[in-house]
Coordinates of C-alpha atoms and ligand atoms in Angstrom, one line a residue:
M1 CA 2.9 3.1 18.4
I2 CA 1.0 5.7 20.4
L3 CA 0.6 5.7 24.1
S4 CA -2.6 3.6 24.3
E5 CA -1.0 0.9 22.1
K6 CA 2.2 0.9 24.2
K7 CA 0.0 0.4 27.3
D8 CA -1.9 -2.4 25.6
F9 CA 1.3 -3.9 24.5
L10 CA 2.6 -4.0 28.0
L11 CA -0.7 -5.3 29.4
A12 CA -0.8 -8.1 26.8
L13 CA 2.8 -8.9 27.7
L14 CA 1.8 -9.0 31.4
A15 CA -1.3 -11.2 30.7
G16 CA 0.7 -13.5 28.4
T17 CA 3.4 -13.9 31.1
I18 CA 0.9 -14.6 33.8
S19 CA -0.9 -17.0 31.6
G20 CA 2.4 -18.9 30.8
L21 CA 3.5 -18.9 34.5
T22 CA 0.2 -20.0 35.8
A23 CA 0.1 -22.9 33.3
V24 CA 3.6 -23.9 34.6
A25 CA 2.3 -23.5 38.2
L26 CA -0.8 -25.6 37.4
F27 CA 1.2 -28.5 36.1
A28 CA 3.9 -28.2 38.7
Q29 CA 1.3 -28.3 41.4
S30 CA -0.4 -31.3 39.8
G31 CA 3.0 -33.2 39.7
F32 CA 3.6 -32.3 43.3
L33 CA 0.0 -33.3 44.4
I34 CA 0.4 -36.7 42.7
S35 CA 3.7 -37.3 44.5
K36 CA 2.4 -36.0 47.8
A37 CA -0.8 -38.0 47.6
A38 CA 1.3 -41.2 47.3
L39 CA 2.7 -40.5 50.7
L40 CA -0.8 -40.4 52.2
P41 CA -0.5 -36.9 53.9
P42 CA -3.3 -35.5 56.1
F43 CA -6.5 -34.7 54.2
Y44 CA -6.2 -31.0 54.7
I45 CA -2.9 -30.9 52.8
I46 CA -4.6 -32.6 49.8
L47 CA -7.4 -30.1 50.2
I48 CA -5.1 -27.1 50.2
L49 CA -3.1 -28.4 47.2
T50 CA -6.3 -29.0 45.3
A51 CA -7.5 -25.5 46.1
F52 CA -4.3 -24.1 44.7
L53 CA -4.8 -26.2 41.6
K54 CA -8.2 -24.7 41.1
L55 CA -6.8 -21.2 41.7
F56 CA -4.0 -21.7 39.1
G57 CA -6.6 -23.1 36.7
V58 CA -8.9 -20.1 37.0
A59 CA -5.9 -17.6 36.8
K60 CA -4.6 -19.4 33.7
S61 CA -7.9 -19.2 31.9
A62 CA -8.6 -15.6 32.9
S63 CA -5.1 -14.4 32.0
K64 CA -5.2 -16.3 28.7
Y65 CA -8.5 -14.6 27.8
A66 CA -7.1 -11.2 28.8
E67 CA -4.0 -11.8 26.7
R68 CA -6.0 -12.7 23.6
Y69 CA -8.4 -9.8 24.1
I70 CA -5.7 -7.2 24.6
S71 CA -3.2 -8.5 22.0
H72 CA -5.9 -8.6 19.4
R73 CA -7.1 -5.1 20.4
V74 CA -3.6 -3.7 19.9
T75 CA -3.2 -5.7 16.6
F76 CA -6.4 -4.3 15.2
S77 CA -5.5 -0.8 16.3
L78 CA -2.1 -1.2 14.6
L79 CA -3.8 -2.6 11.5
E80 CA -6.0 0.4 11.2
K81 CA -3.0 2.7 11.5
I82 CA -1.0 0.8 8.9
R83 CA -3.9 0.9 6.4
L84 CA -4.4 4.6 7.0
R85 CA -0.8 5.4 6.7
F86 CA -0.5 3.4 3.5
F87 CA -3.5 5.2 2.0
Q88 CA -2.1 8.5 3.1
S89 CA 1.2 7.8 1.4
L90 CA -0.6 6.6 -1.7
Q91 CA -3.2 9.3 -2.1
P92 CA -1.1 12.3 -3.1
Y93 CA 0.6 10.4 -5.9
A94 CA -2.3 8.1 -6.8
H95 CA -2.4 9.1 -10.4
S96 CA 1.3 8.6 -11.2
L97 CA 1.3 5.4 -9.1
L98 CA -1.6 4.0 -11.0
S99 CA 0.3 4.6 -14.2
S100 CA 3.6 3.3 -12.8
Y101 CA 2.4 0.2 -10.9
R102 CA 0.2 -2.6 -12.0
G103 CA -3.3 -2.6 -10.5
G104 CA -2.8 -6.1 -8.9
D105 CA 0.4 -5.0 -7.3
L106 CA -1.3 -2.1 -5.5
L107 CA -4.2 -4.4 -4.5
T108 CA -1.8 -6.9 -3.0
R109 CA -0.1 -4.2 -1.0
M110 CA -3.4 -2.8 0.3
T111 CA -4.7 -6.2 1.4
K112 CA -2.1 -9.0 1.8
D113 CA 0.9 -6.9 2.8
V114 CA -1.1 -5.0 5.4
D115 CA -2.5 -8.3 6.9
T116 CA 1.0 -9.7 6.9
L117 CA 2.4 -6.7 8.8
Q118 CA -0.3 -6.9 11.5
Q119 CA 0.9 -10.5 12.2
Y120 CA 4.3 -9.0 13.0
F121 CA 3.1 -8.2 16.5
L122 CA 1.3 -11.5 17.1
R123 CA 4.0 -13.8 15.7
V124 CA 7.3 -12.0 15.7
A125 CA 7.6 -9.2 18.3
Y126 CA 5.4 -10.6 21.1
P127 CA 6.0 -14.4 21.5
P128 CA 9.8 -14.2 22.2
L129 CA 9.2 -11.6 24.9
V130 CA 6.5 -13.7 26.6
A131 CA 8.6 -16.8 26.3
L132 CA 11.6 -15.0 27.8
L133 CA 9.6 -13.8 30.8
V134 CA 7.9 -17.2 31.4
F135 CA 11.3 -19.0 31.2
F136 CA 12.9 -16.5 33.5
G137 CA 10.1 -16.9 36.1
T138 CA 10.2 -20.7 35.8
M139 CA 13.9 -20.9 36.2
L140 CA 13.9 -18.7 39.3
F141 CA 11.6 -21.4 40.7
T142 CA 13.4 -24.6 39.5
I143 CA 16.8 -23.3 40.6
W144 CA 15.7 -23.9 44.2
F145 CA 15.4 -27.6 43.5
S146 CA 18.2 -28.3 41.1
I147 CA 20.7 -26.0 39.4
W148 CA 21.6 -28.7 36.9
I149 CA 18.0 -29.3 35.8
T150 CA 17.7 -25.5 35.5
L151 CA 20.8 -25.3 33.3
L152 CA 19.4 -28.2 31.1
L153 CA 16.2 -26.2 30.7
L154 CA 18.2 -23.1 29.8
V155 CA 20.2 -24.9 27.1
S156 CA 17.1 -26.3 25.6
V157 CA 15.4 -23.0 25.5
I158 CA 18.4 -21.4 23.8
L159 CA 18.3 -24.2 21.3
C160 CA 14.5 -23.8 20.7
S161 CA 14.3 -20.1 20.5
I162 CA 17.7 -19.0 19.0
I163 CA 19.7 -21.8 17.4
L164 CA 17.1 -24.1 15.8
P165 CA 14.9 -21.3 14.3
L166 CA 18.0 -20.2 12.3
L167 CA 17.5 -23.4 10.2
W168 CA 14.1 -22.2 9.0
Q169 CA 14.3 -19.4 6.5
K170 CA 11.4 -18.5 4.2
P171 CA 11.3 -21.0 1.3
K172 CA 12.1 -19.6 -2.1
E173 CA 8.9 -18.4 -3.8
I174 CA 7.9 -20.1 -7.1
T175 CA 5.5 -17.2 -7.8
S176 CA 4.8 -14.3 -5.6
Q177 CA 1.4 -13.2 -4.4
Q178 CA 2.1 -9.9 -6.2
H179 CA 2.7 -11.7 -9.5
Y180 CA -0.4 -13.9 -9.1
T181 CA -2.7 -11.0 -8.2
E182 CA -1.3 -8.8 -11.0
S183 CA -2.0 -11.5 -13.6
L184 CA -5.5 -12.2 -12.1
T185 CA -6.6 -8.6 -12.2
E186 CA -5.2 -8.1 -15.7
Y187 CA -7.1 -11.2 -16.8
F188 CA -10.4 -9.7 -15.5
Y189 CA -9.6 -6.3 -17.0
G190 CA -8.9 -7.9 -20.4
L191 CA -11.5 -10.6 -20.4
T192 CA -13.6 -9.3 -23.3
D193 CA -10.5 -8.5 -25.5
L194 CA -9.1 -12.0 -24.8
T195 CA -12.4 -13.6 -25.7
V196 CA -12.8 -11.6 -28.9
A197 CA -9.2 -12.5 -29.9
G198 CA -9.7 -16.2 -29.1
K199 CA -6.9 -16.1 -26.6
R200 CA -9.0 -16.7 -23.5
P201 CA -8.1 -20.5 -23.1
A202 CA -4.4 -19.8 -23.3
A203 CA -4.6 -17.0 -20.8
E204 CA -6.7 -19.2 -18.5
Q205 CA -4.1 -22.0 -18.8
A206 CA -1.3 -19.6 -17.9
L207 CA -3.3 -18.3 -14.9
Q208 CA -4.1 -21.8 -13.7
Q209 CA -0.4 -22.6 -13.8
L210 CA 0.3 -19.5 -11.7
S211 CA -2.4 -20.5 -9.3
L212 CA -0.8 -24.0 -8.9
D213 CA 2.6 -22.4 -8.3
F214 CA 1.1 -20.0 -5.8
E215 CA -0.6 -22.9 -4.0
Q216 CA 2.7 -24.7 -4.0
N217 CA 4.3 -21.6 -2.3
I218 CA 1.7 -21.7 0.4
Q219 CA 2.2 -25.4 0.9
N220 CA 6.0 -25.0 1.1
E221 CA 5.6 -22.3 3.7
E222 CA 3.2 -24.4 5.8
K223 CA 5.5 -27.4 5.5
Q224 CA 8.4 -25.3 6.7
A225 CA 6.4 -23.9 9.6
L226 CA 5.3 -27.4 10.6
K227 CA 8.8 -28.7 10.4
A228 CA 10.0 -25.9 12.7
Q229 CA 7.3 -26.6 15.2
L230 CA 7.9 -30.4 15.1
V231 CA 11.7 -30.0 15.7
N232 CA 11.0 -27.7 18.6
Q233 CA 8.4 -30.2 19.9
A234 CA 10.9 -33.0 19.7
T235 CA 13.5 -30.9 21.5
A236 CA 11.0 -30.1 24.3
L237 CA 10.1 -33.9 24.7
S238 CA 13.8 -34.8 24.7
T239 CA 14.4 -32.2 27.4
A240 CA 11.5 -33.6 29.5
F241 CA 13.1 -37.1 29.1
A242 CA 16.5 -35.7 30.1
V243 CA 14.9 -34.0 33.1
V244 CA 13.5 -37.4 34.3
I245 CA 16.9 -39.2 33.8
L246 CA 18.9 -36.4 35.5
G247 CA 16.3 -36.0 38.2
A248 CA 16.2 -39.7 38.9
Y249 CA 20.0 -39.7 39.1
F250 CA 19.9 -36.8 41.7
V251 CA 17.2 -38.6 43.7
T252 CA 19.5 -41.7 43.9
T253 CA 22.4 -39.5 45.0
G254 CA 20.2 -37.7 47.5
A255 CA 20.7 -34.3 45.8
L256 CA 17.0 -34.1 45.0
D257 CA 13.9 -35.1 47.0
G258 CA 11.9 -37.7 45.0
L259 CA 8.8 -35.8 45.9
Y260 CA 9.7 -33.1 43.3
L261 CA 10.6 -35.3 40.4
A262 CA 7.1 -35.5 38.9
M263 CA 6.8 -31.7 39.4
L264 CA 10.0 -30.9 37.5
L265 CA 9.0 -33.3 34.7
L266 CA 5.6 -31.5 34.3
I267 CA 7.3 -28.1 34.5
A268 CA 9.7 -29.1 31.6
L269 CA 6.7 -30.3 29.6
T270 CA 4.6 -27.2 30.1
V271 CA 7.2 -24.4 29.9
F272 CA 8.1 -25.4 26.3
E273 CA 4.6 -24.6 25.2
V274 CA 5.7 -21.0 24.9
A275 CA 8.9 -21.9 23.1
I276 CA 7.4 -24.2 20.4
P277 CA 6.0 -21.3 18.3
L278 CA 9.4 -19.6 18.3
G279 CA 10.6 -21.9 15.6
T280 CA 8.5 -20.0 13.0
V281 CA 9.6 -16.5 14.1
P282 CA 12.3 -16.1 11.3
L283 CA 9.7 -17.2 8.7
H284 CA 7.2 -14.7 9.8
K285 CA 9.9 -12.0 10.3
A286 CA 11.0 -12.4 6.7
K287 CA 7.4 -12.2 5.4
A288 CA 6.8 -9.1 7.6
K289 CA 10.0 -7.5 6.4
D290 CA 9.0 -7.9 2.7
A291 CA 5.6 -6.5 3.4
F292 CA 7.1 -3.6 5.3
V293 CA 9.4 -2.7 2.5
R294 CA 6.6 -2.8 -0.1
L295 CA 4.2 -0.8 2.1
T296 CA 6.7 2.0 2.8
A297 CA 7.9 2.2 -0.8
F298 CA 5.8 5.3 -1.3
D299 CA 6.4 7.0 2.0
A300 CA 9.3 9.2 0.8
A301 CA 7.1 10.5 -2.0
A302 CA 4.4 11.6 0.4
I303 CA 6.7 13.9 2.4
S304 CA 6.3 17.5 1.4
T305 CA 9.3 19.5 2.1
Q306 CA 8.5 22.7 0.3
A307 CA 5.9 25.5 0.6
L308 CA 3.8 26.6 -2.3
P309 CA 5.1 29.6 -4.2
Q310 CA 3.8 32.9 -3.1
G311 CA 0.7 34.3 -4.9
Q312 CA -1.4 32.5 -7.5
L313 CA 0.3 30.1 -9.8
Q314 CA 0.4 31.8 -13.2
T315 CA 3.7 31.6 -14.9
V316 CA 5.5 28.4 -15.8
Q317 CA 8.9 27.9 -17.1
A318 CA 10.7 24.8 -18.4
N319 CA 14.5 24.8 -18.4
N320 CA 16.1 22.2 -20.5
V321 CA 13.6 19.5 -19.5
S322 CA 14.2 16.0 -20.6
Y323 CA 12.3 12.9 -19.6
R324 CA 13.0 9.2 -20.0
Y325 CA 10.4 6.7 -18.8
P326 CA 11.8 3.9 -16.5
N327 CA 12.8 0.9 -18.6
S328 CA 12.6 2.9 -21.7
D329 CA 15.7 3.3 -24.0
F330 CA 14.8 6.6 -25.4
Q331 CA 13.9 10.1 -24.2
A332 CA 10.2 10.8 -24.5
L333 CA 11.1 14.5 -24.2
Q334 CA 14.4 16.1 -25.0
D335 CA 15.8 19.4 -23.8
I336 CA 12.6 21.4 -23.8
S337 CA 12.6 25.0 -22.7
F338 CA 9.9 27.6 -22.7
T339 CA 8.2 30.3 -20.5
I340 CA 4.4 30.7 -20.3
N341 CA 3.2 34.1 -18.9
A342 CA 0.2 34.9 -16.8
G343 CA -3.0 34.8 -18.9
E344 CA -1.4 33.3 -22.0
K345 CA -3.3 30.8 -24.0
I346 CA -1.1 28.0 -25.2
A347 CA -2.0 25.0 -27.4
I348 CA 0.3 22.0 -27.5
V349 CA 0.1 20.1 -30.7
G350 CA 2.1 17.3 -32.4
P351 CA 1.9 13.9 -34.0
S352 CA 0.9 10.9 -31.9
G353 CA 3.7 9.7 -29.7
A354 CA 5.6 13.0 -30.0
G355 CA 5.5 13.6 -26.2
K356 CA 2.6 15.9 -25.5
S357 CA 1.0 13.9 -22.7
T358 CA 4.5 13.4 -21.2
L359 CA 4.9 17.2 -21.1
F360 CA 1.5 17.5 -19.5
Q361 CA 2.3 15.0 -16.8
L362 CA 5.5 16.8 -16.1
L363 CA 3.7 20.1 -15.8
I364 CA 1.2 18.7 -13.3
Q365 CA 4.1 17.0 -11.6
N366 CA 2.9 13.5 -11.9
L367 CA 6.3 12.9 -13.4
Q368 CA 9.6 14.6 -12.4
P369 CA 12.1 15.6 -15.2
S370 CA 15.1 13.3 -15.7
N371 CA 17.0 16.5 -16.5
G372 CA 16.3 20.2 -16.2
E373 CA 13.6 21.8 -14.1
I374 CA 10.1 23.1 -14.2
L375 CA 9.4 26.3 -12.3
W376 CA 6.0 27.6 -11.2
N377 CA 6.0 31.3 -10.5
G378 CA 9.8 31.0 -10.6
D379 CA 10.0 28.3 -8.0
N380 CA 10.8 24.6 -8.3
T381 CA 7.8 22.9 -6.9
A382 CA 9.0 19.3 -7.3
Q383 CA 8.7 18.5 -3.6
I384 CA 5.2 19.9 -3.1
Q385 CA 2.4 17.5 -2.5
H386 CA 0.1 17.1 -5.4
E387 CA -3.0 18.0 -3.4
Q388 CA -1.5 21.4 -2.6
L389 CA -0.3 22.1 -6.1
W390 CA -3.4 20.9 -7.8
G391 CA -5.4 23.1 -5.4
Q392 CA -4.2 26.0 -7.6
M393 CA -4.8 24.2 -11.0
G394 CA -7.8 23.4 -13.0
I395 CA -6.8 20.1 -14.5
M396 CA -8.7 18.1 -17.1
L397 CA -7.3 14.7 -17.9
Q398 CA -7.9 12.6 -21.0
H399 CA -10.0 10.2 -18.9
N400 CA -12.4 11.7 -16.4
H401 CA -14.3 9.8 -13.8
F402 CA -18.0 10.3 -13.3
F403 CA -19.9 9.0 -10.3
S404 CA -23.4 7.6 -10.1
G405 CA -25.5 10.6 -9.0
T406 CA -26.8 13.8 -10.5
I407 CA -25.2 16.2 -12.9
K408 CA -24.9 18.7 -10.0
E409 CA -23.1 16.1 -7.9
N410 CA -20.8 15.3 -10.8
L411 CA -19.8 19.0 -11.2
L412 CA -18.1 18.7 -7.7
S413 CA -18.7 22.4 -7.1
E414 CA -20.1 24.5 -4.3
K415 CA -21.0 27.3 -6.8
E416 CA -24.6 28.6 -7.1
A417 CA -27.0 26.6 -9.1
G418 CA -27.6 29.5 -11.5
Q419 CA -23.9 29.7 -12.3
M420 CA -23.7 26.0 -13.0
E421 CA -26.7 26.1 -15.2
Q422 CA -25.3 29.0 -17.2
L423 CA -22.1 27.2 -17.8
L424 CA -23.9 24.0 -19.0
E425 CA -25.8 26.2 -21.4
Q426 CA -22.7 27.9 -22.7
L427 CA -21.2 24.4 -23.3
Q428 CA -24.4 23.5 -25.1
L429 CA -25.2 20.7 -22.6
P430 CA -29.0 20.4 -22.4
F431 CA -29.0 19.0 -18.9
S432 CA -30.9 19.9 -15.7
L433 CA -28.8 19.9 -12.6
E434 CA -30.9 17.1 -11.1
Q435 CA -30.6 14.8 -14.1
E436 CA -29.3 11.4 -13.3
V437 CA -25.8 10.3 -14.3
L438 CA -25.1 6.5 -14.2
E439 CA -21.8 5.1 -13.0
N440 CA -18.9 6.0 -15.4
A441 CA -21.5 8.2 -17.2
R442 CA -22.7 5.3 -19.3
N443 CA -25.8 7.3 -20.2
L444 CA -23.7 10.3 -21.6
S445 CA -22.0 10.4 -25.0
G446 CA -18.2 10.9 -25.2
G447 CA -18.6 14.5 -26.3
E448 CA -21.1 15.2 -23.4
Q449 CA -18.8 13.6 -20.9
Q450 CA -15.9 15.8 -22.1
R451 CA -18.0 19.0 -21.9
L452 CA -19.2 18.0 -18.4
A453 CA -15.6 17.4 -17.4
L454 CA -14.7 20.8 -18.9
A455 CA -17.6 22.4 -16.9
R456 CA -16.3 20.8 -13.7
V457 CA -12.8 22.3 -14.3
L458 CA -14.1 25.8 -15.3
L459 CA -16.2 26.0 -12.1
R460 CA -13.0 25.9 -10.1
D461 CA -11.5 29.2 -9.3
A462 CA -8.0 28.2 -10.4
P463 CA -5.6 30.7 -11.9
I464 CA -4.4 28.2 -14.5
Y465 CA -6.1 25.6 -16.6
L466 CA -4.3 22.5 -17.9
L467 CA -6.4 20.5 -20.3
D468 CA -5.4 17.2 -22.0
E469 CA -7.3 16.7 -25.2
P470 CA -10.5 18.3 -23.9
F471 CA -12.1 18.4 -27.4
A472 CA -11.2 14.9 -28.7
H473 CA -14.8 13.8 -29.0
L474 CA -16.3 17.1 -30.2
D475 CA -17.1 18.0 -33.8
S476 CA -15.4 20.9 -35.5
S477 CA -18.1 23.5 -34.7
L478 CA -18.4 22.5 -31.1
T479 CA -14.6 22.5 -30.8
T480 CA -14.4 26.1 -32.1
H481 CA -17.3 27.1 -29.8
C482 CA -15.7 25.6 -26.7
T483 CA -12.3 26.9 -27.5
E484 CA -13.7 30.4 -27.9
L485 CA -15.4 30.1 -24.6
L486 CA -12.2 28.9 -22.9
L487 CA -10.0 31.6 -24.4
T488 CA -12.2 34.5 -23.2
L489 CA -11.2 33.6 -19.7
P490 CA -8.6 35.6 -17.9
Q491 CA -6.7 32.5 -16.7
T492 CA -3.6 31.0 -18.1
V493 CA -4.7 28.1 -20.4
I494 CA -2.4 25.2 -21.5
C495 CA -4.3 22.8 -23.7
I496 CA -3.1 19.7 -25.5
T497 CA -5.1 19.1 -28.7
H498 CA -5.1 16.9 -31.7
K499 CA -7.7 19.1 -33.3
L500 CA -6.2 21.7 -35.5
D501 CA -9.4 23.7 -35.7
A502 CA -9.6 27.0 -33.8
L503 CA -5.8 27.0 -33.2
A504 CA -5.6 30.6 -34.5
L505 CA -7.4 31.6 -31.4
F506 CA -4.5 30.7 -29.1
D507 CA -1.7 33.1 -28.3
R508 CA 0.9 30.6 -29.1
I509 CA 1.1 27.0 -30.4
F510 CA 3.8 24.7 -29.1
V511 CA 4.7 22.1 -31.7
I512 CA 6.2 18.9 -30.2
Y513 CA 7.8 16.8 -32.9
E514 CA 9.9 13.7 -32.3
H515 CA 10.1 14.5 -28.6
Q516 CA 11.4 18.0 -29.0
L517 CA 9.7 21.5 -28.9
V518 CA 10.4 22.5 -32.5
E519 CA 8.2 25.5 -32.9
A520 CA 6.4 27.9 -30.6
D521 CA 4.6 30.9 -32.1
H522 CA 1.3 32.3 -33.1
Y523 CA -0.7 30.4 -35.7
D524 CA -0.2 33.1 -38.4
E525 CA 3.6 33.2 -37.8
L526 CA 3.8 29.4 -38.0
I527 CA 1.9 29.3 -41.2
K528 CA 4.1 32.0 -42.6
K529 CA 7.2 30.1 -41.6
Q530 CA 6.1 27.0 -43.5
G531 CA 7.8 24.7 -41.0
I532 CA 6.5 21.5 -39.4
F533 CA 3.2 23.0 -38.2
Y534 CA 2.5 24.3 -41.7
H535 CA 3.0 20.8 -43.1
M536 CA 0.8 19.3 -40.4
Q537 CA -1.9 21.7 -41.4
Q538 CA -1.5 20.7 -45.1
L539 CA -2.0 17.1 -44.2
K540 CA -5.2 17.8 -42.2
Ligands
ATP1 N1 4.7 4.7 -19.4 C1 5.5 4.8 -20.4 N2 6.6 4.0 -20.5 C2 7.4 4.0 -21.5 N3 7.3 4.8 -22.6 C3 6.2 5.6 -22.6 C4 5.2 5.6 -21.6 N4 4.2 6.5 -21.9 C5 4.6 7.0 -23.1 N5 5.7 6.5 -23.5 C6 6.4 6.8 -24.8 O1 6.8 8.1 -24.7 C7 6.6 8.8 -26.0 C8 5.7 10.0 -25.8 O2 4.4 9.5 -25.4 P1 3.2 10.6 -25.1 O3 2.1 9.8 -24.5 O4 3.7 11.7 -24.4 O5 2.8 11.0 -26.6 P2 1.7 11.9 -27.1 O6 2.3 13.0 -28.0 O7 0.8 12.4 -26.0 O8 0.8 10.9 -28.0 P3 -0.7 10.8 -28.3 O9 -1.1 12.1 -29.0 O10 -0.9 9.6 -29.1 O11 -1.4 10.7 -26.9 C9 5.9 7.7 -26.9 O12 7.0 7.2 -27.8 C10 5.5 6.6 -26.0 O13 5.6 5.4 -26.6

C-alpha cells in the first residue's frame, strides 16, 4: 500500500468505528429515553434526549456513507494495483506462460483471483479492526454501569469473533473455478473440431456436469457463510437475553439502576451487528490466500537480477545443454554443445519431434536448460528479462500475430516508408504500405504472412536473427530467394527449417536427430561425410 491508500485505510477505519459507535449510541439513547419517559420527566429533558437521538442518527448515516465511500475507494485503488502488478509479472514471460499454462487458468487468475483478492480488504482485514474498536469503545461505556454485563459482552465477542469462526473452514471444492474455466475455454477453442468429429454432445455433457459441480461449490460456500452468520446471530441474541436476566437480577439487588436496563439491552443487540460478519472471515481469508498464491506465482520470474552483456549480442554458446519438459519422461534435448560466432549463418534441421523448436525456445530463453548453460557473448543471461534480451534479437516465431490495420502498421517499424517498400519488393510482396490487413491477416496467404513477418523482423536493427520455420509456406524458388536475401546480411542468423532447399548457402548446418546434435558442418562436408544429413537429403 502506498501513502494515499494507508491514509484512506485509516480514514475508513475511523469512519467505520464512528458509524459503529454512533449506532450503539443511537440505540442506547433510545433505550434510555423510553425508560426515562416512563418516569414522566420535565419536557425539556425529553426534548434534549430526542435532540441527541437525532444527532446520533445523522452522525451514524454520515459516517456510514463516508466509510462505504472511502473503503470502496481504497479497494478499487488496490484492485487497480493488483491487476497492474499481475500483468507486469505476466508480460515478460507471456510466451512461455502461454505454452505452460492452460488459457482458462490464466483467464481465471486475471479475473476471479484479482476480484477475490480485492475482497480481502473489505471482508478479512478491515471488519475485525472495526469490530475491535467499536467493542472497545462500547465496553468503556458499559463498564460504568455494570462490570459483569461488560464481562458478559466481552466473552460473547471473543466467542463470535475468535472461537466460533474457527468452526467454519472453506468447504472442500468439488471442482475449482480454474478447472471449470479451463474446460470452458478449451471447449470454445475446439468447438469446430469437436463438431466435425461428432464429439460435441459428449463434450457438452461433461461441461454441464462440471458446471453443476461448480454451482454446487458456490452453494456449499454460501451455505457455510450463512451458517456462520446464523450462529453468530444466535450468540448475539442469547447474549442480549443474558444481559436482560443479569441486569434484572442486579436491579433487584440494587447494583444497577432500573433506568439503564433497556439501554444495556439495546447496546447488546446493536454492538453485535459488527461481530456477526466476523463468522465468515476464515472463509474469505482462505479464498484470498488461494488467490494470492496463484496471482504471485509468476512474480519470481519477473525479477531481473542481471544486466545485459556488454556490446551487441552476437555469439552464442551452448554448454552441455539438456532439457526435459515438465511432466515428460524423456529429454527433449540431450547434452547439446556448440558455439555460434558473430555473423555466422546457421541452419537447424532434423526430423519432426527431434528437438529443433525446443532448442529455439532455449536460445530465446523462453525455456531454461534442465542441465548445462547457454551463454550470450560469453554471459549466462538466464536471469535477464525477456524484454531486455529480445530488444537485441530479431525473432520470428512459427506463428505470428497480425493486427487489423494497414501493412505499414503491421510492420511495427519506425523506419522510412521507402525502406519498408524496398524490403517488401525484395521479398516479392506486391503490397502498398497503406493496404488493409484484416484481423489475424485473414486476407493474406500463408506464404504472404510469413514474408510479412520476415519483413517485420528484418526491419529491426538487431545484431542477431532467430527464425523458426520462416519458409514453411513458401515454394522452393521463393525459399531460395528469401534465404539468399537473408544470408547477405551481416547479422548472425540462426534459422530452423524443414526445407532442405538452399541449405548450401548457410555456413553451417546443425542436424538435430533423436534429441541430440549429431552433425554440425557445412553442407558440402555433410554430404561428403554421408551421415544422417546425407540420408535425409536422399529421402527428400
Ligand atoms: N510442451 C511440451 N511438453 C512435453 N513434451 C514436449 C512439449 N513440446 C515438445 N515436446 C516433445 O519434445 C520433443 C521435441 O519437440 P520439438 O517441438 O522441439 O520438436 P521439433 O524438432 O521442433 O519438431 P517439429 O519439426 O515437428 O516442429 C518432441 O518429442 C515433443 O513431443
